[in-house]
Short mmCIF file of C-alpha atoms in Angstrom, two decimals:
data_model
loop_
_atom_site.label_atom_id
_atom_site.label_comp_id
_atom_site.label_asym_id
_atom_site.label_seq_id
_atom_site.Cartn_x
_atom_site.Cartn_y
_atom_site.Cartn_z
CA ASP S 1 2.51 -11.81 -16.87
CA ALA S 2 -0.52 -9.51 -16.86
CA GLY S 3 0.06 -8.43 -13.29
CA VAL S 4 -2.55 -8.41 -10.54
CA ILE S 5 -6.02 -8.23 -12.03
CA GLN S 6 -8.96 -6.80 -10.13
CA SER S 7 -12.59 -6.67 -11.13
CA PRO S 8 -14.73 -4.74 -11.42
CA ARG S 9 -12.86 -1.44 -11.83
CA HIS S 10 -15.87 0.50 -10.64
CA GLU S 11 -18.85 -0.57 -8.59
CA VAL S 12 -21.84 1.54 -7.70
CA THR S 13 -24.40 0.00 -5.40
CA GLU S 14 -27.10 0.93 -2.97
CA MET S 15 -26.85 0.71 0.77
CA GLY S 16 -27.73 -2.75 2.03
CA GLN S 17 -26.66 -4.59 -1.12
CA GLU S 18 -23.97 -7.25 -1.22
CA VAL S 19 -20.75 -6.33 -2.98
CA THR S 20 -18.09 -8.79 -4.17
CA LEU S 21 -14.67 -7.65 -5.30
CA ARG S 22 -12.40 -10.04 -7.15
CA CYS S 23 -8.66 -10.45 -7.49
CA LYS S 24 -6.31 -12.63 -9.51
CA PRO S 25 -2.74 -12.46 -8.15
CA ILE S 26 0.44 -12.87 -10.14
CA SER S 27 1.13 -16.53 -10.80
CA GLY S 28 3.65 -17.96 -8.34
CA HIS S 29 3.11 -15.33 -5.69
CA ASP S 30 2.43 -16.84 -2.29
CA TYR S 31 1.08 -13.76 -0.53
CA LEU S 32 -2.12 -11.88 -1.30
CA PHE S 33 -3.20 -8.64 0.37
CA TRP S 34 -6.42 -6.62 0.42
CA TYR S 35 -6.19 -2.89 1.13
CA ARG S 36 -8.65 -0.03 1.38
CA GLN S 37 -7.66 3.52 0.48
CA THR S 38 -9.48 6.52 1.83
CA MET S 39 -8.55 10.18 2.08
CA MET S 40 -8.61 10.07 5.86
CA ARG S 41 -6.67 6.87 6.49
CA GLY S 42 -4.55 6.34 3.41
CA LEU S 43 -3.80 2.68 2.64
CA GLU S 44 -5.21 0.33 5.27
CA LEU S 45 -4.34 -3.36 5.27
CA LEU S 46 -7.57 -5.32 5.65
CA ILE S 47 -6.34 -8.92 5.44
CA TYR S 48 -3.56 -10.97 3.96
CA PHE S 49 -3.17 -14.60 2.93
CA ASN S 50 -0.14 -16.84 2.69
CA ASN S 51 -0.55 -19.92 0.52
CA ASN S 52 -4.32 -19.34 0.48
CA VAL S 53 -4.55 -19.27 4.29
CA PRO S 54 -5.66 -16.06 6.04
CA ILE S 55 -2.81 -14.93 8.27
CA ASP S 56 -3.89 -11.57 9.65
CA ASP S 57 -7.43 -10.23 9.38
CA SER S 58 -7.13 -7.70 12.19
CA GLY S 59 -7.69 -4.87 9.71
CA MET S 60 -11.10 -6.09 8.62
CA PRO S 61 -13.41 -3.35 9.91
CA GLU S 62 -16.32 -5.51 11.05
CA ASP S 63 -18.29 -8.66 10.42
CA ARG S 64 -19.84 -7.21 7.30
CA PHE S 65 -16.50 -7.78 5.59
CA SER S 66 -15.24 -11.22 4.62
CA ALA S 67 -12.46 -12.46 2.37
CA LYS S 68 -11.74 -15.82 0.84
CA MET S 69 -8.99 -17.37 -1.22
CA PRO S 70 -10.28 -20.72 -2.52
CA ASN S 71 -7.17 -21.31 -4.64
CA ALA S 72 -3.83 -19.75 -5.50
CA SER S 73 -5.21 -17.78 -8.42
CA PHE S 74 -8.35 -16.18 -7.02
CA SER S 75 -9.55 -14.19 -4.03
CA THR S 76 -12.73 -12.32 -3.15
CA LEU S 77 -13.57 -9.56 -0.72
CA LYS S 78 -17.24 -9.40 0.14
CA ILE S 79 -19.19 -6.70 1.93
CA GLN S 80 -22.67 -7.63 3.12
CA PRO S 81 -24.59 -5.46 3.74
CA SER S 82 -22.78 -2.48 2.25
CA GLU S 83 -22.95 0.99 3.80
CA PRO S 84 -22.09 4.45 2.43
CA ARG S 85 -19.00 4.62 4.67
CA ASP S 86 -17.58 1.64 2.78
CA SER S 87 -17.09 3.87 -0.25
CA ALA S 88 -13.38 3.78 -1.05
CA VAL S 89 -10.86 2.33 -3.47
CA TYR S 90 -10.02 -1.28 -2.69
CA PHE S 91 -6.67 -2.67 -3.80
CA CYS S 92 -5.43 -6.20 -4.08
CA ALA S 93 -1.69 -6.91 -4.09
CA SER S 94 0.50 -10.00 -4.25
CA SER S 95 4.10 -10.77 -3.41
CA GLU S 96 6.55 -13.64 -3.61
CA GLN S 97 7.82 -15.77 -0.80
CA GLY S 98 11.49 -15.49 0.09
CA PRO S 99 14.28 -12.91 -0.32
CA GLY S 100 13.03 -9.74 -1.90
CA GLY S 101 9.55 -11.07 -1.43
CA ASP S 102 8.35 -8.04 0.42
CA ILE S 103 7.80 -6.02 -2.73
CA GLN S 104 4.09 -5.99 -3.38
CA TYR S 105 2.54 -5.72 -6.82
CA PHE S 106 -0.79 -3.96 -6.85
CA GLY S 107 -3.81 -4.21 -9.06
CA ALA S 108 -5.44 -1.09 -10.46
CA GLY S 109 -8.06 -1.12 -7.73
CA THR S 110 -11.84 -1.20 -7.52
CA ARG S 111 -13.56 2.09 -6.84
CA LEU S 112 -16.64 1.35 -4.74
CA SER S 113 -19.45 3.83 -4.29
CA VAL S 114 -22.27 2.92 -1.92
CA LEU S 115 -25.23 5.25 -2.27
CA ASP L 1 -2.56 4.02 16.93
CA GLN L 2 -0.67 4.99 13.79
CA GLN L 3 2.63 3.16 13.75
CA VAL L 4 3.72 4.86 10.52
CA LYS L 5 3.20 8.56 9.89
CA GLN L 6 3.76 10.78 6.92
CA ASN L 7 3.07 14.16 8.45
CA SER L 8 3.05 16.14 5.22
CA PRO L 9 -0.07 15.39 3.18
CA SER L 10 1.30 17.43 0.30
CA LEU L 11 4.52 18.92 -1.02
CA SER L 12 5.20 21.24 -3.98
CA VAL L 13 8.65 21.53 -5.52
CA GLN L 14 10.04 23.34 -8.53
CA GLU L 15 11.32 21.20 -11.39
CA GLY L 16 15.04 20.51 -11.04
CA ARG L 17 15.06 21.01 -7.29
CA ILE L 18 15.26 18.34 -4.59
CA SER L 19 12.12 16.72 -3.19
CA ILE L 20 12.33 15.33 0.33
CA LEU L 21 9.53 13.12 1.62
CA ASN L 22 9.54 12.03 5.23
CA CYS L 23 8.20 9.07 7.16
CA ASP L 24 8.28 8.38 10.92
CA TYR L 25 7.55 5.10 12.63
CA THR L 26 7.15 3.96 16.21
CA ASN L 27 7.58 0.17 16.04
CA SER L 28 11.22 -0.73 16.69
CA MET L 29 10.59 -4.19 15.21
CA PHE L 30 10.31 -2.78 11.69
CA ASP L 31 13.38 -3.94 9.77
CA TYR L 32 12.55 -3.40 6.12
CA PHE L 33 11.29 -0.22 4.52
CA LEU L 34 9.92 0.52 1.09
CA TRP L 35 8.62 3.48 -0.86
CA TYR L 36 5.80 3.20 -3.37
CA LYS L 37 4.59 5.73 -5.90
CA LYS L 38 0.95 6.02 -6.95
CA TYR L 39 -0.53 7.81 -9.94
CA PRO L 40 -4.28 8.56 -10.13
CA ALA L 41 -6.46 5.61 -11.15
CA GLU L 42 -3.54 3.19 -10.79
CA GLY L 43 -2.27 0.93 -8.04
CA PRO L 44 0.90 1.80 -6.12
CA THR L 45 4.17 0.68 -7.68
CA PHE L 46 7.39 -0.14 -5.89
CA LEU L 47 10.07 2.53 -6.04
CA ILE L 48 12.97 1.80 -3.69
CA SER L 49 13.68 -0.08 -0.47
CA ILE L 50 16.16 -0.27 2.38
CA SER L 51 16.84 -2.81 5.08
CA SER L 52 17.63 -1.93 8.65
CA ILE L 53 21.27 -2.95 8.28
CA LYS L 54 21.85 0.01 5.95
CA ASP L 55 21.38 3.73 6.35
CA LYS L 56 21.27 4.69 2.68
CA ASN L 57 20.21 3.18 -0.61
CA GLU L 58 20.45 4.94 -3.95
CA ASP L 59 18.85 4.20 -7.31
CA GLY L 60 19.33 6.85 -9.93
CA ARG L 61 17.56 10.02 -8.91
CA PHE L 62 16.06 8.34 -5.84
CA THR L 63 17.78 7.89 -2.50
CA VAL L 64 16.29 6.55 0.70
CA PHE L 65 17.86 7.37 4.06
CA LEU L 66 17.17 5.49 7.26
CA ASN L 67 17.85 6.83 10.76
CA LYS L 68 17.05 3.93 13.06
CA SER L 69 17.71 5.77 16.30
CA ALA L 70 15.23 8.47 15.29
CA LYS L 71 12.87 5.93 13.68
CA HIS L 72 12.80 8.10 10.61
CA LEU L 73 13.22 7.51 6.91
CA SER L 74 13.22 9.89 4.02
CA LEU L 75 13.06 9.74 0.26
CA HIS L 76 15.11 12.21 -1.75
CA ILE L 77 14.40 12.84 -5.40
CA VAL L 78 16.94 14.91 -7.26
CA PRO L 79 16.48 16.47 -9.69
CA SER L 80 12.69 16.45 -9.44
CA GLN L 81 10.74 16.12 -12.69
CA PRO L 82 7.08 16.83 -13.47
CA GLY L 83 6.56 13.10 -14.05
CA ASP L 84 7.42 12.52 -10.39
CA SER L 85 4.13 14.17 -9.40
CA ALA L 86 2.29 11.40 -7.57
CA VAL L 87 1.35 10.17 -4.11
CA TYR L 88 4.26 8.56 -2.27
CA PHE L 89 3.68 5.96 0.44
CA CYS L 90 6.23 4.61 2.86
CA HIS L 91 5.80 0.98 3.88
CA CYS L 92 7.34 -0.51 7.00
CA ILE L 93 7.68 -4.24 7.60
CA SER L 94 8.75 -6.39 10.52
CA SER L 95 9.94 -9.73 9.19
CA GLY L 96 9.88 -11.63 12.46
CA SER L 97 7.37 -14.25 13.55
CA ALA L 98 4.79 -11.55 14.33
CA ARG L 99 5.00 -10.09 10.85
CA GLN L 100 3.60 -6.59 10.55
CA LEU L 101 3.15 -4.57 7.40
CA THR L 102 2.05 -0.95 7.69
CA PHE L 103 1.71 1.83 5.13
CA GLY L 104 1.87 5.52 5.84
CA SER L 105 -1.00 7.76 4.79
CA GLY L 106 0.87 9.14 1.78
CA THR L 107 2.29 12.45 0.59
CA GLN L 108 1.08 14.10 -2.61
CA LEU L 109 4.13 15.46 -4.44
CA THR L 110 3.59 18.09 -7.11
CA VAL L 111 6.58 19.08 -9.24
CA LEU L 112 5.98 22.41 -10.91
CA PRO L 113 7.45 22.99 -14.38
#
């Protein structure tokens, strides 16, 4: 398996523009997580899905952020409109259901710069 | 409110010596704990874990210790190698109905040759 795949790897955009980050989890994994990493806060959990259903979105900073998982092999994180303070590295991770399922496998991340 | 804290943002250790990374938590419902390692420009990767029914788990050069009464866990690396230089995150999970998953802010370990 190729692991968790995120695209794009880098995104540079201007304030006010819409940004869409994409993630393909490992096949067969039932959980999908979106994280944001910043120097100040480390790894913050934004939202996670179980079997394509959002379970906990309490980490989503505000209404400008939205996430979807239309099927088991694809998820998006959208920021509209983007702001400079959204600049960070965004990670997607997936994990299995069941015993030992708490180990998360991370993608390489998307580095977002909002100018 | 930070439920998981790694109070040392950075740590430098000489090659061959022991590295000790610490993590404190406040939520008594956490019952499963993991350590991840992260190199620059890569995602975190799983390193070692421990459940709350144990107080120690060892895997090669890596050992995780859990002190439930103190709500403290630590990762020991011995002997430390330059390739261990990375950011280390602790991850605490409560597996009950109100599942919570929280990462610490990370500790940058530098192993000096």
